[in-house]
Amino acid sequence: MVETIQWVDGAVVMIDQTRLPLEESYETCRTYEEVAAAIRDMIIRGAPAIGVAAAMGVALGALQAEGPDLDARMETVCSTLAATRPTAVNLFWAIDRMRRLYGSLAGRPVAEIQRTLVEEALRIREEDIAICRAIGRNGAELVPAGKTVLTHCNAGALATAGYGTALGVIRAAVESGKNVDVFADETRPFLQGARLTVWELQQDSIPVTLITDNMAGHFLKSGRIGCVVVGADRIAANGDVANKVGTYSVAVLAKENGVPFYVAAPISTLDLTLESGDKIPIEQRAAAEVTHVFGHAVAPEGTAVENPAFDVTPARYVAAIITEKGVARAPYEESLRKLAG
Ligand code: MRU
C-alpha cells in the first residue's frame, strides 16, 4: 500500500499528490512552515491525512523552537497550521489534540516536550491507519456483491495515513471475497478521482473505471451501481455531510434512483458543535483551478469563476455513516452522539 505520509529522520515525507499519477515523487518538509505550505498547496490532501500532517507539523514546530518562549512559538505554529484549509475538521481536531498535550507538559524539560509531541504525532498516524481498517470492516457488509461502487473524489489511502475511508470500505469488501468494481468520478476541478483514486485502486488491482462527473446520473439510473461510498471533511450533529464539491449532486441522484449513499469517516470528522451543515465553512479556491486544466486555459481570459471546494449533502440523502465505532443511521442527532460517546 502507498505511503502517504511518514516521519523520517526528524522530517515529514509526503507523496506529492499534485504530481500523481504522472510522477511518483516525495516532498520532504523540515519545518512547520513547509508542512503548512504542503497542506495549502494540496501536496497532501484529504481530511484525515491533513490532520496527520498538521500533528507532525506541530511536532516539527516544537523541534524548531529556540530560546525561552516556547509557549508563544507553539501558538504561532498552531495558528499557522490552522489557517491552511478551513473545511476539514480533522485539521483542527489534530492541532487541538497536540495543543492540549503540550499544555499538559508545562514545566517539563524542552527535550522531553519535543520527544512527547513527536511520539503523539506518530501515534495519530498509526491510529489513523487502524481507524480506517475498522471503518472498512464495519462498512464491507453494506457493499453489494457483484455490483459497481461509485465514489467521488479520493477518500483512499492517499487521503489518510493509509487504507482509506471510502476506499477502505471497498478494499475490505474485496478482501472479504466480494466481487466488486469501482466507478470513479473524475472530480473536477482538481481531478482527485481521475488522478488519485484511479491510480490508487490500480496499485491494488481493484477494477476501476473512470467517468466524468456529469455521467454519474446516467449510471445511477442504469441499475449497475449497487451503492455510492464517499468520504467526508466535516459532519454536523444532524448528519449533514461536507465533502468534495459534487458530492451533493451524486447523493440526490442516488436517492432518486434508489441507490444507497454511504459516507465513511472517522469519529474525528464529526463536528457535533455544529447543529447543521449550514454552519460548515466552505473553502473557496483559486479561479485558475476552474479556468485551467494542467496549466492550459479552457475558458476565455477574465471569465468570472466560482470555486467552492466542498458542498454539503443534507442528512436525508445519507443512508448511513460508517465510522470506526459502528454504523450510524437516521436520526443522526442520536446515533452520531451515541457513537462519539
Ligand atoms: O480538497 P481535498 O482533496 O482535500 O478533498 C478531499 C475530500 O473531499 C475527501 O473526500 C475527504 O477529505 C475525505 S478523505 C478520507
Coordinates of C-alpha atoms and ligand atoms in Angstrom, one line a residue:
M1 CA 0.0 0.0 0.0
V2 CA 1.2 3.5 -0.8
E3 CA 2.9 5.5 2.0
T4 CA 1.0 8.9 2.1
I5 CA 3.0 10.5 5.0
Q6 CA 5.9 9.4 7.1
W7 CA 8.2 10.7 9.8
V8 CA 11.7 10.1 8.6
D9 CA 14.8 11.3 10.5
G10 CA 13.1 14.4 12.0
A11 CA 11.3 15.4 8.8
V12 CA 7.9 14.8 7.3
V13 CA 7.9 13.0 4.0
M14 CA 4.8 13.0 1.8
I15 CA 3.9 11.6 -1.5
D16 CA 3.3 14.7 -3.7
Q17 CA -0.3 14.4 -4.7
T18 CA -0.1 17.3 -7.1
R19 CA 2.2 15.3 -9.3
L20 CA 0.4 11.9 -9.3
P21 CA -0.2 9.9 -11.4
L22 CA 2.4 11.1 -13.9
E23 CA 5.1 11.2 -11.3
E24 CA 5.6 9.4 -8.1
S25 CA 7.7 11.8 -6.1
Y26 CA 8.1 12.7 -2.5
E27 CA 8.2 16.0 -0.7
T28 CA 10.3 16.4 2.4
C29 CA 9.2 19.1 5.0
R30 CA 11.8 20.1 7.6
T31 CA 9.8 23.0 9.1
Y32 CA 6.2 23.5 10.2
E33 CA 6.0 26.3 7.6
E34 CA 6.8 23.8 4.9
V35 CA 4.1 21.5 6.2
A36 CA 1.6 24.3 6.2
A37 CA 2.5 25.1 2.6
A38 CA 2.2 21.5 1.6
I39 CA -1.4 21.3 3.1
R40 CA -2.3 24.7 1.5
D41 CA -1.0 23.6 -1.9
M42 CA -2.6 20.2 -1.7
I43 CA 0.7 18.2 -1.9
I44 CA -1.1 16.4 0.9
R45 CA -4.9 16.5 1.0
G46 CA -7.9 14.5 2.3
A47 CA -9.3 15.2 5.8
P48 CA -7.5 12.6 7.9
A49 CA -4.2 13.0 6.0
I50 CA -4.3 16.7 6.6
G51 CA -4.9 16.0 10.3
V52 CA -1.8 13.7 10.5
A53 CA 0.3 16.3 8.6
A54 CA -0.8 19.1 11.0
A55 CA 0.1 16.9 14.0
M56 CA 3.5 16.3 12.5
G57 CA 3.8 20.0 11.7
V58 CA 3.2 20.9 15.4
A59 CA 5.9 18.4 16.4
L60 CA 8.3 19.9 13.8
G61 CA 7.5 23.4 15.2
A62 CA 8.4 22.2 18.7
L63 CA 11.7 20.8 17.4
Q64 CA 12.5 24.1 15.6
A65 CA 12.0 26.0 18.9
E66 CA 14.9 28.0 20.2
G67 CA 15.0 30.4 23.1
P68 CA 12.8 30.5 26.2
D69 CA 9.4 31.5 24.8
L70 CA 8.2 28.1 23.7
D71 CA 4.5 29.0 24.5
A72 CA 4.4 31.9 22.1
R73 CA 6.2 29.8 19.5
M74 CA 3.7 27.0 19.8
E75 CA 0.8 29.4 19.4
T76 CA 2.3 30.6 16.2
V77 CA 2.9 27.1 15.0
C78 CA -0.7 26.0 15.7
S79 CA -2.3 29.1 14.3
T80 CA -0.2 28.9 11.1
L81 CA -1.2 25.3 10.5
A82 CA -4.9 26.0 11.4
A83 CA -5.0 28.8 8.7
T84 CA -4.2 26.4 5.9
R85 CA -7.6 24.9 4.9
P86 CA -10.9 25.7 6.6
T87 CA -13.3 22.8 5.9
A88 CA -11.8 19.5 7.1
V89 CA -12.4 19.5 10.8
N90 CA -9.7 16.8 11.3
L91 CA -7.1 19.5 10.8
F92 CA -8.4 21.4 13.9
W93 CA -9.0 18.2 15.8
A94 CA -5.4 17.1 15.4
I95 CA -4.0 20.6 16.3
D96 CA -6.2 20.7 19.4
R97 CA -5.0 17.3 20.4
M98 CA -1.4 18.3 20.1
R99 CA -2.0 21.7 21.8
R100 CA -3.7 20.0 24.8
L101 CA -0.8 17.6 25.1
Y102 CA 1.6 20.5 25.0
G103 CA -0.4 22.3 27.7
S104 CA -0.2 19.2 29.9
L105 CA 3.6 19.2 29.7
A106 CA 4.1 22.7 31.1
G107 CA 7.3 22.9 33.1
R108 CA 8.8 19.8 31.7
P109 CA 12.3 20.0 30.0
V110 CA 12.1 21.2 26.4
A111 CA 13.7 17.9 25.1
E112 CA 11.0 15.9 26.8
I113 CA 8.3 18.1 25.4
Q114 CA 9.7 17.7 21.9
R115 CA 10.0 14.0 22.2
T116 CA 6.5 13.6 23.6
L117 CA 5.0 15.7 20.8
V118 CA 6.8 13.7 18.1
E119 CA 5.6 10.4 19.7
E120 CA 2.0 11.8 19.8
A121 CA 2.1 12.8 16.1
L122 CA 3.4 9.3 15.2
R123 CA 0.6 7.8 17.3
I124 CA -2.0 9.9 15.4
R125 CA -0.7 8.4 12.2
E126 CA -0.8 4.8 13.4
E127 CA -4.2 5.3 14.9
D128 CA -5.5 6.7 11.6
I129 CA -4.5 3.5 9.7
A130 CA -6.1 1.3 12.4
I131 CA -9.3 3.5 12.3
C132 CA -9.5 3.2 8.5
R133 CA -9.3 -0.6 8.8
A134 CA -12.1 -0.6 11.3
I135 CA -14.2 1.6 9.1
G136 CA -13.5 -0.9 6.3
R137 CA -14.6 -3.8 8.4
N138 CA -17.8 -2.0 9.5
G139 CA -18.7 -1.0 6.0
A140 CA -17.8 -4.0 4.0
E141 CA -21.1 -5.8 4.6
L142 CA -23.1 -2.8 3.2
V143 CA -21.4 -3.2 -0.2
P144 CA -23.5 -5.5 -2.5
A145 CA -21.5 -8.2 -4.2
G146 CA -21.4 -8.4 -8.0
K147 CA -22.2 -4.7 -8.4
T148 CA -20.3 -1.5 -9.0
V149 CA -19.5 1.0 -6.3
L150 CA -19.5 4.7 -7.3
T151 CA -17.2 7.0 -5.4
H152 CA -16.4 10.7 -5.7
C153 CA -13.0 12.5 -5.1
N154 CA -10.4 10.4 -3.3
A155 CA -11.1 9.1 0.1
G156 CA -8.4 6.4 -0.1
A157 CA -5.0 5.6 1.3
L158 CA -3.8 8.9 -0.2
A159 CA -6.4 10.9 1.8
T160 CA -5.5 9.2 5.1
A161 CA -2.3 7.7 6.7
G162 CA -3.2 4.5 4.8
Y163 CA -6.0 2.2 3.7
G164 CA -8.6 4.9 3.3
T165 CA -12.2 5.6 4.4
A166 CA -14.5 5.2 1.4
L167 CA -11.8 3.2 -0.4
G168 CA -11.2 1.3 2.8
V169 CA -14.7 0.1 2.7
I170 CA -14.2 -1.0 -0.9
R171 CA -10.9 -2.7 0.0
A172 CA -12.4 -4.5 2.9
A173 CA -15.3 -5.7 0.7
V174 CA -12.8 -7.0 -1.8
E175 CA -10.7 -8.6 0.9
S176 CA -13.9 -10.4 2.2
G177 CA -14.2 -12.0 -1.2
K178 CA -16.8 -9.8 -2.8
N179 CA -16.6 -9.3 -6.5
V180 CA -17.0 -5.6 -6.8
D181 CA -15.6 -2.9 -9.2
V182 CA -15.4 0.8 -8.8
F183 CA -16.6 3.8 -10.9
A184 CA -14.5 6.9 -10.0
D185 CA -16.0 10.3 -10.8
E186 CA -13.1 12.4 -12.2
T187 CA -13.9 15.1 -9.7
R188 CA -13.5 18.5 -11.4
P189 CA -11.8 20.8 -10.9
F190 CA -8.8 19.3 -9.1
L191 CA -9.3 15.8 -10.6
Q192 CA -8.7 13.8 -7.4
G193 CA -10.9 11.0 -8.8
A194 CA -9.1 10.7 -12.2
R195 CA -5.6 11.3 -10.9
L196 CA -5.6 9.7 -7.4
T197 CA -8.5 7.3 -7.0
V198 CA -7.8 5.5 -10.3
W199 CA -4.1 5.4 -9.6
E200 CA -4.5 4.1 -6.1
L201 CA -7.0 1.4 -7.0
Q202 CA -4.8 0.3 -9.9
Q203 CA -1.9 -0.2 -7.5
D204 CA -4.1 -2.7 -5.6
S205 CA -5.5 -4.3 -8.8
I206 CA -9.1 -3.3 -7.8
P207 CA -11.0 -2.9 -11.1
V208 CA -11.8 0.8 -11.6
T209 CA -13.5 2.7 -14.4
L210 CA -13.1 6.5 -14.8
I211 CA -16.3 8.5 -15.6
T212 CA -16.7 12.3 -15.8
D213 CA -18.8 13.9 -13.1
N214 CA -21.7 14.5 -15.4
M215 CA -22.1 10.8 -16.2
A216 CA -23.0 9.8 -12.6
G217 CA -26.7 10.2 -13.1
H218 CA -26.7 8.1 -16.3
F219 CA -25.0 5.2 -14.5
L220 CA -27.0 5.5 -11.3
K221 CA -30.2 5.1 -13.4
S222 CA -28.8 2.1 -15.2
G223 CA -29.1 -0.4 -12.3
R224 CA -25.4 -1.1 -12.4
I225 CA -24.4 0.8 -9.3
G226 CA -25.0 -1.1 -6.1
C227 CA -24.1 1.7 -3.7
V228 CA -22.2 5.0 -3.5
V229 CA -19.5 5.4 -0.9
V230 CA -17.7 8.7 -0.3
G231 CA -15.6 10.3 2.5
A232 CA -16.3 13.4 4.4
D233 CA -14.5 16.6 5.5
R234 CA -16.9 17.5 8.3
I235 CA -20.1 16.0 9.6
A236 CA -22.5 18.2 11.6
A237 CA -24.6 16.9 14.6
N238 CA -27.7 16.4 12.4
G239 CA -25.8 14.2 9.9
D240 CA -25.3 16.8 7.2
V241 CA -22.0 16.0 5.4
A242 CA -19.5 18.3 3.8
N243 CA -17.4 16.6 1.2
K244 CA -15.8 17.4 -2.1
V245 CA -17.9 19.6 -4.3
G246 CA -20.2 17.5 -6.5
T247 CA -21.0 15.0 -3.7
Y248 CA -24.4 16.6 -3.1
S249 CA -25.4 16.1 -6.8
V250 CA -24.3 12.4 -6.6
A251 CA -26.3 12.0 -3.3
V252 CA -29.5 13.4 -4.8
L253 CA -29.2 11.3 -8.0
A254 CA -28.5 8.2 -5.8
K255 CA -31.7 8.7 -3.8
E256 CA -33.8 9.4 -6.9
N257 CA -32.6 6.1 -8.3
G258 CA -32.9 4.1 -5.1
V259 CA -29.2 3.6 -4.7
P260 CA -27.9 3.8 -1.1
F261 CA -25.5 6.6 -0.5
Y262 CA -23.0 5.9 2.3
V263 CA -20.5 8.2 4.0
A264 CA -17.3 6.6 5.5
A265 CA -15.4 8.8 8.0
P266 CA -13.6 8.6 11.3
I267 CA -15.2 9.9 14.5
S268 CA -12.7 12.8 14.3
T269 CA -14.6 14.1 11.2
L270 CA -17.7 14.7 13.4
D271 CA -18.2 18.2 14.5
L272 CA -21.0 17.9 17.0
T273 CA -20.6 21.6 17.9
L274 CA -22.4 22.4 14.7
E275 CA -26.2 21.8 14.6
S276 CA -26.4 21.5 10.9
G277 CA -24.2 21.7 7.8
D278 CA -25.2 25.3 7.1
K279 CA -22.6 26.3 9.6
I280 CA -19.7 24.4 8.0
P281 CA -17.1 26.8 6.5
I282 CA -16.7 26.1 2.8
E283 CA -13.2 26.7 1.3
Q284 CA -13.1 28.9 -1.8
R285 CA -10.1 28.1 -4.0
A286 CA -8.3 29.8 -6.9
A287 CA -10.2 30.6 -10.1
A288 CA -7.4 29.1 -12.1
E289 CA -8.4 25.6 -10.9
V290 CA -11.6 26.1 -12.9
T291 CA -10.4 28.1 -15.9
H292 CA -7.3 25.9 -16.5
V293 CA -6.6 22.2 -16.7
F294 CA -2.9 21.3 -16.1
G295 CA -1.9 24.9 -16.8
H296 CA -3.8 25.1 -20.0
A297 CA -6.6 27.7 -20.3
V298 CA -10.0 26.2 -21.2
A299 CA -12.1 29.4 -20.7
P300 CA -11.7 32.9 -22.1
E301 CA -9.4 35.2 -20.2
G302 CA -11.2 37.2 -17.5
T303 CA -14.0 34.7 -17.1
A304 CA -15.9 35.1 -13.8
V305 CA -15.5 32.0 -11.7
E306 CA -16.9 30.4 -8.6
N307 CA -14.8 27.6 -7.0
P308 CA -16.2 26.2 -3.7
A309 CA -14.1 23.2 -2.9
F310 CA -16.8 21.4 -0.9
D311 CA -20.6 21.2 -0.8
V312 CA -22.9 20.0 1.9
T313 CA -25.2 16.9 1.5
P314 CA -28.3 17.1 3.7
A315 CA -28.6 14.2 6.0
R316 CA -31.8 13.0 4.4
Y317 CA -29.8 11.7 1.4
V318 CA -27.4 9.8 3.6
A319 CA -28.4 6.1 4.1
A320 CA -25.7 5.5 6.7
I321 CA -22.5 7.0 8.1
I322 CA -19.8 4.3 8.6
T323 CA -17.3 5.0 11.4
E324 CA -14.7 3.0 13.2
K325 CA -17.1 2.6 16.1
G326 CA -20.0 1.4 14.1
V327 CA -22.6 2.4 11.5
A328 CA -24.9 5.4 12.3
R329 CA -28.3 5.7 10.7
A330 CA -31.0 8.4 10.9
P331 CA -31.9 10.0 13.2
Y332 CA -28.3 11.2 13.2
E333 CA -28.7 13.6 16.1
E334 CA -29.0 10.5 18.3
S335 CA -26.9 7.9 16.5
L336 CA -23.8 10.1 16.0
R337 CA -23.8 11.3 19.6
K338 CA -24.0 7.7 20.8
L339 CA -21.1 6.6 18.6
A340 CA -19.0 9.6 19.6
G341 CA -19.6 8.6 23.2
Ligands
MRU1 O1 -9.8 19.0 -1.4 P1 -9.4 17.6 -0.9 O2 -8.8 16.8 -1.9 O3 -8.6 17.7 0.4 O4 -10.8 17.0 -0.6 C1 -10.9 15.7 -0.1 C2 -12.2 15.2 0.1 O5 -13.2 15.8 -0.1 C3 -12.3 13.8 0.7 O6 -13.5 13.1 0.2 C4 -12.5 13.9 2.2 O7 -11.4 14.7 2.7 C5 -12.4 12.6 2.8 S1 -10.8 11.8 2.8 C6 -10.8 10.3 3.6

